[in-house]
Amino acid sequence: MRNFIFCLMALACVACELDIDVNNRDVQLSGITIECIDETTISNNTSGDTPFTKHTYLCRGVISSYRGECYIRVLHDNFIVHNHHDLVVSGGKLPFEFTFAPEWGYLDAENLTFIIEVIGEEGNTLCRTTAVATQHPATTPIE
């Protein structure tokens, strides 16, 4: 009995030492920010559409408690606005950043709320959070 308990304790210590995360159930996103870093006026003279402002966003954050390949997907009003920012995570904390620039005119509003998802290797959603976009501070002209 004593040897059995000793073996169980040794297995528990080995599992803790290796930081085994078999199910990846505790995937976390933290420090998520989305900032508008550029604005470009888009007009299409051939179709007579009203010009709109195309925004380029910078997304930053940290993914943790995951081991394997995954990707980040960004949604707004249940529409995918960015897909496949690929990451390989080794169980610790991994900072990431990427830019995306949706082509849609209705993303012209201030304080847009985006949904950020971590998608696993099998295409399942492992984690989801929201972030409100902030505007890039206006630069003042230098005289």
mmCIF file with all atom_site columns, C-alpha atoms in Angstrom:
data_model
loop_
_atom_site.group_PDB
_atom_site.id
_atom_site.type_symbol
_atom_site.label_atom_id
_atom_site.label_alt_id
_atom_site.label_comp_id
_atom_site.label_asym_id
_atom_site.label_entity_id
_atom_site.label_seq_id
_atom_site.pdbx_PDB_ins_code
_atom_site.Cartn_x
_atom_site.Cartn_y
_atom_site.Cartn_z
_atom_site.occupancy
_atom_site.B_iso_or_equiv
_atom_site.pdbx_formal_charge
_atom_site.auth_seq_id
_atom_site.auth_comp_id
_atom_site.auth_asym_id
_atom_site.auth_atom_id
_atom_site.pdbx_PDB_model_num
ATOM 1   C CA . MET A 1 1   ? 0.000   0.000  0.000   1.00 0.00 ? 1   MET A CA 1
ATOM 2   C CA . ARG A 1 2   ? 2.828   2.333  0.851   1.00 0.00 ? 2   ARG A CA 1
ATOM 3   C CA . ASN A 1 3   ? 4.463   1.800  -2.565  1.00 0.00 ? 3   ASN A CA 1
ATOM 4   C CA . PHE A 1 4   ? 1.115   2.401  -4.300  1.00 0.00 ? 4   PHE A CA 1
ATOM 5   C CA . ILE A 1 5   ? 0.684   5.770  -2.564  1.00 0.00 ? 5   ILE A CA 1
ATOM 6   C CA . PHE A 1 6   ? 4.296   6.648  -3.340  1.00 0.00 ? 6   PHE A CA 1
ATOM 7   C CA . CYS A 1 7   ? 3.706   5.865  -7.061  1.00 0.00 ? 7   CYS A CA 1
ATOM 8   C CA . LEU A 1 8   ? 0.566   8.010  -7.131  1.00 0.00 ? 8   LEU A CA 1
ATOM 9   C CA . MET A 1 9   ? 2.429   10.922 -5.556  1.00 0.00 ? 9   MET A CA 1
ATOM 10  C CA . ALA A 1 10  ? 5.287   10.537 -8.059  1.00 0.00 ? 10  ALA A CA 1
ATOM 11  C CA . LEU A 1 11  ? 2.848   10.547 -10.994 1.00 0.00 ? 11  LEU A CA 1
ATOM 12  C CA . ALA A 1 12  ? 1.148   13.668 -9.651  1.00 0.00 ? 12  ALA A CA 1
ATOM 13  C CA . CYS A 1 13  ? 4.501   15.438 -9.327  1.00 0.00 ? 13  CYS A CA 1
ATOM 14  C CA . VAL A 1 14  ? 5.516   14.471 -12.868 1.00 0.00 ? 14  VAL A CA 1
ATOM 15  C CA . ALA A 1 15  ? 2.191   15.739 -14.247 1.00 0.00 ? 15  ALA A CA 1
ATOM 16  C CA . CYS A 1 16  ? 2.623   19.054 -12.432 1.00 0.00 ? 16  CYS A CA 1
ATOM 17  C CA . GLU A 1 17  ? 6.236   19.356 -13.571 1.00 0.00 ? 17  GLU A CA 1
ATOM 18  C CA . LEU A 1 18  ? 5.310   18.818 -17.228 1.00 0.00 ? 18  LEU A CA 1
ATOM 19  C CA . ASP A 1 19  ? 2.379   21.269 -17.007 1.00 0.00 ? 19  ASP A CA 1
ATOM 20  C CA . ILE A 1 20  ? 0.102   18.848 -18.841 1.00 0.00 ? 20  ILE A CA 1
ATOM 21  C CA . ASP A 1 21  ? -3.081  20.394 -20.212 1.00 0.00 ? 21  ASP A CA 1
ATOM 22  C CA . VAL A 1 22  ? -4.811  17.611 -22.084 1.00 0.00 ? 22  VAL A CA 1
ATOM 23  C CA . ASN A 1 23  ? -8.241  19.140 -22.647 1.00 0.00 ? 23  ASN A CA 1
ATOM 24  C CA . ASN A 1 24  ? -7.295  22.818 -23.153 1.00 0.00 ? 24  ASN A CA 1
ATOM 25  C CA . ARG A 1 25  ? -10.462 23.799 -21.277 1.00 0.00 ? 25  ARG A CA 1
ATOM 26  C CA . ASP A 1 26  ? -8.906  26.733 -19.459 1.00 0.00 ? 26  ASP A CA 1
ATOM 27  C CA . VAL A 1 27  ? -7.862  28.797 -22.502 1.00 0.00 ? 27  VAL A CA 1
ATOM 28  C CA . GLN A 1 28  ? -7.774  32.480 -21.603 1.00 0.00 ? 28  GLN A CA 1
ATOM 29  C CA . LEU A 1 29  ? -7.499  35.755 -23.484 1.00 0.00 ? 29  LEU A CA 1
ATOM 30  C CA . SER A 1 30  ? -6.310  38.745 -21.476 1.00 0.00 ? 30  SER A CA 1
ATOM 31  C CA . GLY A 1 31  ? -5.177  42.298 -22.052 1.00 0.00 ? 31  GLY A CA 1
ATOM 32  C CA . ILE A 1 32  ? -7.164  42.510 -25.289 1.00 0.00 ? 32  ILE A CA 1
ATOM 33  C CA . THR A 1 33  ? -7.140  45.951 -26.921 1.00 0.00 ? 33  THR A CA 1
ATOM 34  C CA . ILE A 1 34  ? -8.301  47.025 -30.366 1.00 0.00 ? 34  ILE A CA 1
ATOM 35  C CA . GLU A 1 35  ? -7.154  50.437 -31.520 1.00 0.00 ? 35  GLU A CA 1
ATOM 36  C CA . CYS A 1 36  ? -7.984  52.283 -34.736 1.00 0.00 ? 36  CYS A CA 1
ATOM 37  C CA . ILE A 1 37  ? -4.552  53.188 -36.121 1.00 0.00 ? 37  ILE A CA 1
ATOM 38  C CA . ASP A 1 38  ? -5.445  54.498 -39.591 1.00 0.00 ? 38  ASP A CA 1
ATOM 39  C CA . GLU A 1 39  ? -8.376  55.941 -41.514 1.00 0.00 ? 39  GLU A CA 1
ATOM 40  C CA . THR A 1 40  ? -8.727  56.169 -45.298 1.00 0.00 ? 40  THR A CA 1
ATOM 41  C CA . THR A 1 41  ? -11.650 57.669 -47.203 1.00 0.00 ? 41  THR A CA 1
ATOM 42  C CA . ILE A 1 42  ? -12.956 55.235 -49.806 1.00 0.00 ? 42  ILE A CA 1
ATOM 43  C CA . SER A 1 43  ? -15.199 56.362 -52.640 1.00 0.00 ? 43  SER A CA 1
ATOM 44  C CA . ASN A 1 44  ? -16.432 54.387 -55.592 1.00 0.00 ? 44  ASN A CA 1
ATOM 45  C CA . ASN A 1 45  ? -17.366 56.834 -58.343 1.00 0.00 ? 45  ASN A CA 1
ATOM 46  C CA . THR A 1 46  ? -18.579 54.146 -60.759 1.00 0.00 ? 46  THR A CA 1
ATOM 47  C CA . SER A 1 47  ? -21.466 52.928 -58.639 1.00 0.00 ? 47  SER A CA 1
ATOM 48  C CA . GLY A 1 48  ? -22.443 56.254 -57.063 1.00 0.00 ? 48  GLY A CA 1
ATOM 49  C CA . ASP A 1 49  ? -22.020 54.889 -53.529 1.00 0.00 ? 49  ASP A CA 1
ATOM 50  C CA . THR A 1 50  ? -21.568 57.334 -50.686 1.00 0.00 ? 50  THR A CA 1
ATOM 51  C CA . PRO A 1 51  ? -17.910 57.529 -49.628 1.00 0.00 ? 51  PRO A CA 1
ATOM 52  C CA . PHE A 1 52  ? -17.019 55.901 -46.321 1.00 0.00 ? 52  PHE A CA 1
ATOM 53  C CA . THR A 1 53  ? -13.980 55.751 -44.076 1.00 0.00 ? 53  THR A CA 1
ATOM 54  C CA . LYS A 1 54  ? -12.024 52.504 -44.022 1.00 0.00 ? 54  LYS A CA 1
ATOM 55  C CA . HIS A 1 55  ? -10.400 51.868 -40.641 1.00 0.00 ? 55  HIS A CA 1
ATOM 56  C CA . THR A 1 56  ? -7.298  49.841 -39.919 1.00 0.00 ? 56  THR A CA 1
ATOM 57  C CA . TYR A 1 57  ? -7.279  48.278 -36.447 1.00 0.00 ? 57  TYR A CA 1
ATOM 58  C CA . LEU A 1 58  ? -4.440  46.977 -34.287 1.00 0.00 ? 58  LEU A CA 1
ATOM 59  C CA . CYS A 1 59  ? -5.425  44.075 -32.010 1.00 0.00 ? 59  CYS A CA 1
ATOM 60  C CA . ARG A 1 60  ? -3.168  43.129 -29.092 1.00 0.00 ? 60  ARG A CA 1
ATOM 61  C CA . GLY A 1 61  ? -3.522  40.602 -26.333 1.00 0.00 ? 61  GLY A CA 1
ATOM 62  C CA . VAL A 1 62  ? -2.234  37.537 -24.542 1.00 0.00 ? 62  VAL A CA 1
ATOM 63  C CA . ILE A 1 63  ? -3.375  33.928 -24.880 1.00 0.00 ? 63  ILE A CA 1
ATOM 64  C CA . SER A 1 64  ? -2.631  31.504 -22.059 1.00 0.00 ? 64  SER A CA 1
ATOM 65  C CA . SER A 1 65  ? -3.407  28.002 -20.758 1.00 0.00 ? 65  SER A CA 1
ATOM 66  C CA . TYR A 1 66  ? -3.357  26.426 -24.208 1.00 0.00 ? 66  TYR A CA 1
ATOM 67  C CA . ARG A 1 67  ? -1.017  24.011 -25.920 1.00 0.00 ? 67  ARG A CA 1
ATOM 68  C CA . GLY A 1 68  ? -1.101  23.525 -29.680 1.00 0.00 ? 68  GLY A CA 1
ATOM 69  C CA . GLU A 1 69  ? -2.031  25.339 -32.864 1.00 0.00 ? 69  GLU A CA 1
ATOM 70  C CA . CYS A 1 70  ? -4.922  27.782 -32.930 1.00 0.00 ? 70  CYS A CA 1
ATOM 71  C CA . TYR A 1 71  ? -5.989  30.972 -34.614 1.00 0.00 ? 71  TYR A CA 1
ATOM 72  C CA . ILE A 1 72  ? -7.660  34.216 -33.649 1.00 0.00 ? 72  ILE A CA 1
ATOM 73  C CA . ARG A 1 73  ? -10.914 35.299 -35.285 1.00 0.00 ? 73  ARG A CA 1
ATOM 74  C CA . VAL A 1 74  ? -12.517 38.757 -34.937 1.00 0.00 ? 74  VAL A CA 1
ATOM 75  C CA . LEU A 1 75  ? -16.263 39.276 -35.384 1.00 0.00 ? 75  LEU A CA 1
ATOM 76  C CA . HIS A 1 76  ? -18.613 42.247 -35.376 1.00 0.00 ? 76  HIS A CA 1
ATOM 77  C CA . ASP A 1 77  ? -22.409 41.735 -35.304 1.00 0.00 ? 77  ASP A CA 1
ATOM 78  C CA . ASN A 1 78  ? -21.813 37.992 -35.964 1.00 0.00 ? 78  ASN A CA 1
ATOM 79  C CA . PHE A 1 79  ? -19.891 38.727 -39.186 1.00 0.00 ? 79  PHE A CA 1
ATOM 80  C CA . ILE A 1 80  ? -16.254 37.650 -39.460 1.00 0.00 ? 80  ILE A CA 1
ATOM 81  C CA . VAL A 1 81  ? -14.094 40.717 -40.061 1.00 0.00 ? 81  VAL A CA 1
ATOM 82  C CA . HIS A 1 82  ? -10.723 38.965 -39.590 1.00 0.00 ? 82  HIS A CA 1
ATOM 83  C CA . ASN A 1 83  ? -9.868  35.282 -39.717 1.00 0.00 ? 83  ASN A CA 1
ATOM 84  C CA . HIS A 1 84  ? -6.800  33.089 -39.328 1.00 0.00 ? 84  HIS A CA 1
ATOM 85  C CA . HIS A 1 85  ? -4.187  34.895 -37.280 1.00 0.00 ? 85  HIS A CA 1
ATOM 86  C CA . ASP A 1 86  ? -2.301  31.636 -36.655 1.00 0.00 ? 86  ASP A CA 1
ATOM 87  C CA . LEU A 1 87  ? -0.551  30.942 -33.347 1.00 0.00 ? 87  LEU A CA 1
ATOM 88  C CA . VAL A 1 88  ? 1.375   28.029 -31.861 1.00 0.00 ? 88  VAL A CA 1
ATOM 89  C CA . VAL A 1 89  ? 1.073   28.120 -28.080 1.00 0.00 ? 89  VAL A CA 1
ATOM 90  C CA . SER A 1 90  ? 3.168   25.987 -25.740 1.00 0.00 ? 90  SER A CA 1
ATOM 91  C CA . GLY A 1 91  ? 1.130   26.188 -22.542 1.00 0.00 ? 91  GLY A CA 1
ATOM 92  C CA . GLY A 1 92  ? 2.461   29.453 -21.125 1.00 0.00 ? 92  GLY A CA 1
ATOM 93  C CA . LYS A 1 93  ? 1.455   33.027 -21.920 1.00 0.00 ? 93  LYS A CA 1
ATOM 94  C CA . LEU A 1 94  ? 1.913   34.133 -25.520 1.00 0.00 ? 94  LEU A CA 1
ATOM 95  C CA . PRO A 1 95  ? 1.498   37.806 -26.481 1.00 0.00 ? 95  PRO A CA 1
ATOM 96  C CA . PHE A 1 96  ? 0.177   38.512 -29.979 1.00 0.00 ? 96  PHE A CA 1
ATOM 97  C CA . GLU A 1 97  ? -0.646  41.470 -32.171 1.00 0.00 ? 97  GLU A CA 1
ATOM 98  C CA . PHE A 1 98  ? -1.998  41.856 -35.689 1.00 0.00 ? 98  PHE A CA 1
ATOM 99  C CA . THR A 1 99  ? -3.770  44.412 -37.846 1.00 0.00 ? 99  THR A CA 1
ATOM 100 C CA . PHE A 1 100 ? -6.982  44.055 -39.795 1.00 0.00 ? 100 PHE A CA 1
ATOM 101 C CA . ALA A 1 101 ? -8.878  46.425 -42.084 1.00 0.00 ? 101 ALA A CA 1
ATOM 102 C CA . PRO A 1 102 ? -12.478 45.425 -42.853 1.00 0.00 ? 102 PRO A CA 1
ATOM 103 C CA . GLU A 1 103 ? -13.842 46.736 -46.154 1.00 0.00 ? 103 GLU A CA 1
ATOM 104 C CA . TRP A 1 104 ? -17.344 47.465 -44.857 1.00 0.00 ? 104 TRP A CA 1
ATOM 105 C CA . GLY A 1 105 ? -18.680 50.985 -44.564 1.00 0.00 ? 105 GLY A CA 1
ATOM 106 C CA . TYR A 1 106 ? -20.854 50.314 -41.526 1.00 0.00 ? 106 TYR A CA 1
ATOM 107 C CA . LEU A 1 107 ? -17.713 49.777 -39.456 1.00 0.00 ? 107 LEU A CA 1
ATOM 108 C CA . ASP A 1 108 ? -17.358 53.556 -39.627 1.00 0.00 ? 108 ASP A CA 1
ATOM 109 C CA . ALA A 1 109 ? -18.862 54.158 -36.187 1.00 0.00 ? 109 ALA A CA 1
ATOM 110 C CA . GLU A 1 110 ? -16.899 55.041 -33.059 1.00 0.00 ? 110 GLU A CA 1
ATOM 111 C CA . ASN A 1 111 ? -16.720 52.637 -30.105 1.00 0.00 ? 111 ASN A CA 1
ATOM 112 C CA . LEU A 1 112 ? -17.314 49.459 -32.117 1.00 0.00 ? 112 LEU A CA 1
ATOM 113 C CA . THR A 1 113 ? -17.532 46.297 -30.048 1.00 0.00 ? 113 THR A CA 1
ATOM 114 C CA . PHE A 1 114 ? -15.666 43.318 -31.497 1.00 0.00 ? 114 PHE A CA 1
ATOM 115 C CA . ILE A 1 115 ? -15.764 39.671 -30.422 1.00 0.00 ? 115 ILE A CA 1
ATOM 116 C CA . ILE A 1 116 ? -12.384 37.940 -30.317 1.00 0.00 ? 116 ILE A CA 1
ATOM 117 C CA . GLU A 1 117 ? -12.345 34.130 -30.451 1.00 0.00 ? 117 GLU A CA 1
ATOM 118 C CA . VAL A 1 118 ? -9.643  31.497 -30.152 1.00 0.00 ? 118 VAL A CA 1
ATOM 119 C CA . ILE A 1 119 ? -10.353 28.653 -32.586 1.00 0.00 ? 119 ILE A CA 1
ATOM 120 C CA . GLY A 1 120 ? -8.690  25.288 -31.943 1.00 0.00 ? 120 GLY A CA 1
ATOM 121 C CA . GLU A 1 121 ? -7.221  22.762 -34.349 1.00 0.00 ? 121 GLU A CA 1
ATOM 122 C CA . GLU A 1 122 ? -10.585 21.044 -34.861 1.00 0.00 ? 122 GLU A CA 1
ATOM 123 C CA . GLY A 1 123 ? -12.355 24.340 -35.611 1.00 0.00 ? 123 GLY A CA 1
ATOM 124 C CA . ASN A 1 124 ? -14.027 24.583 -32.205 1.00 0.00 ? 124 ASN A CA 1
ATOM 125 C CA . THR A 1 125 ? -14.235 27.839 -30.250 1.00 0.00 ? 125 THR A CA 1
ATOM 126 C CA . LEU A 1 126 ? -11.984 27.532 -27.201 1.00 0.00 ? 126 LEU A CA 1
ATOM 127 C CA . CYS A 1 127 ? -12.381 31.017 -25.763 1.00 0.00 ? 127 CYS A CA 1
ATOM 128 C CA . ARG A 1 128 ? -14.293 34.210 -26.529 1.00 0.00 ? 128 ARG A CA 1
ATOM 129 C CA . THR A 1 129 ? -14.133 37.766 -25.250 1.00 0.00 ? 129 THR A CA 1
ATOM 130 C CA . THR A 1 130 ? -15.184 41.243 -26.355 1.00 0.00 ? 130 THR A CA 1
ATOM 131 C CA . ALA A 1 131 ? -13.249 44.464 -26.851 1.00 0.00 ? 131 ALA A CA 1
ATOM 132 C CA . VAL A 1 132 ? -14.314 47.995 -27.714 1.00 0.00 ? 132 VAL A CA 1
ATOM 133 C CA . ALA A 1 133 ? -12.208 49.722 -30.364 1.00 0.00 ? 133 ALA A CA 1
ATOM 134 C CA . THR A 1 134 ? -10.532 52.954 -29.362 1.00 0.00 ? 134 THR A CA 1
ATOM 135 C CA . GLN A 1 135 ? -9.543  55.743 -31.707 1.00 0.00 ? 135 GLN A CA 1
ATOM 136 C CA . HIS A 1 136 ? -5.907  56.437 -32.423 1.00 0.00 ? 136 HIS A CA 1
ATOM 137 C CA . PRO A 1 137 ? -5.007  59.809 -30.908 1.00 0.00 ? 137 PRO A CA 1
ATOM 138 C CA . ALA A 1 138 ? -5.005  62.517 -33.544 1.00 0.00 ? 138 ALA A CA 1
ATOM 139 C CA . THR A 1 139 ? -1.563  63.788 -34.384 1.00 0.00 ? 139 THR A CA 1
ATOM 140 C CA . THR A 1 140 ? -0.974  67.499 -34.194 1.00 0.00 ? 140 THR A CA 1
ATOM 141 C CA . PRO A 1 141 ? 0.807   69.079 -37.155 1.00 0.00 ? 141 PRO A CA 1
ATOM 142 C CA . ILE A 1 142 ? 4.328   70.291 -36.501 1.00 0.00 ? 142 ILE A CA 1
ATOM 143 C CA . GLU A 1 143 ? 4.944   73.832 -37.702 1.00 0.00 ? 143 GLU A CA 1
#
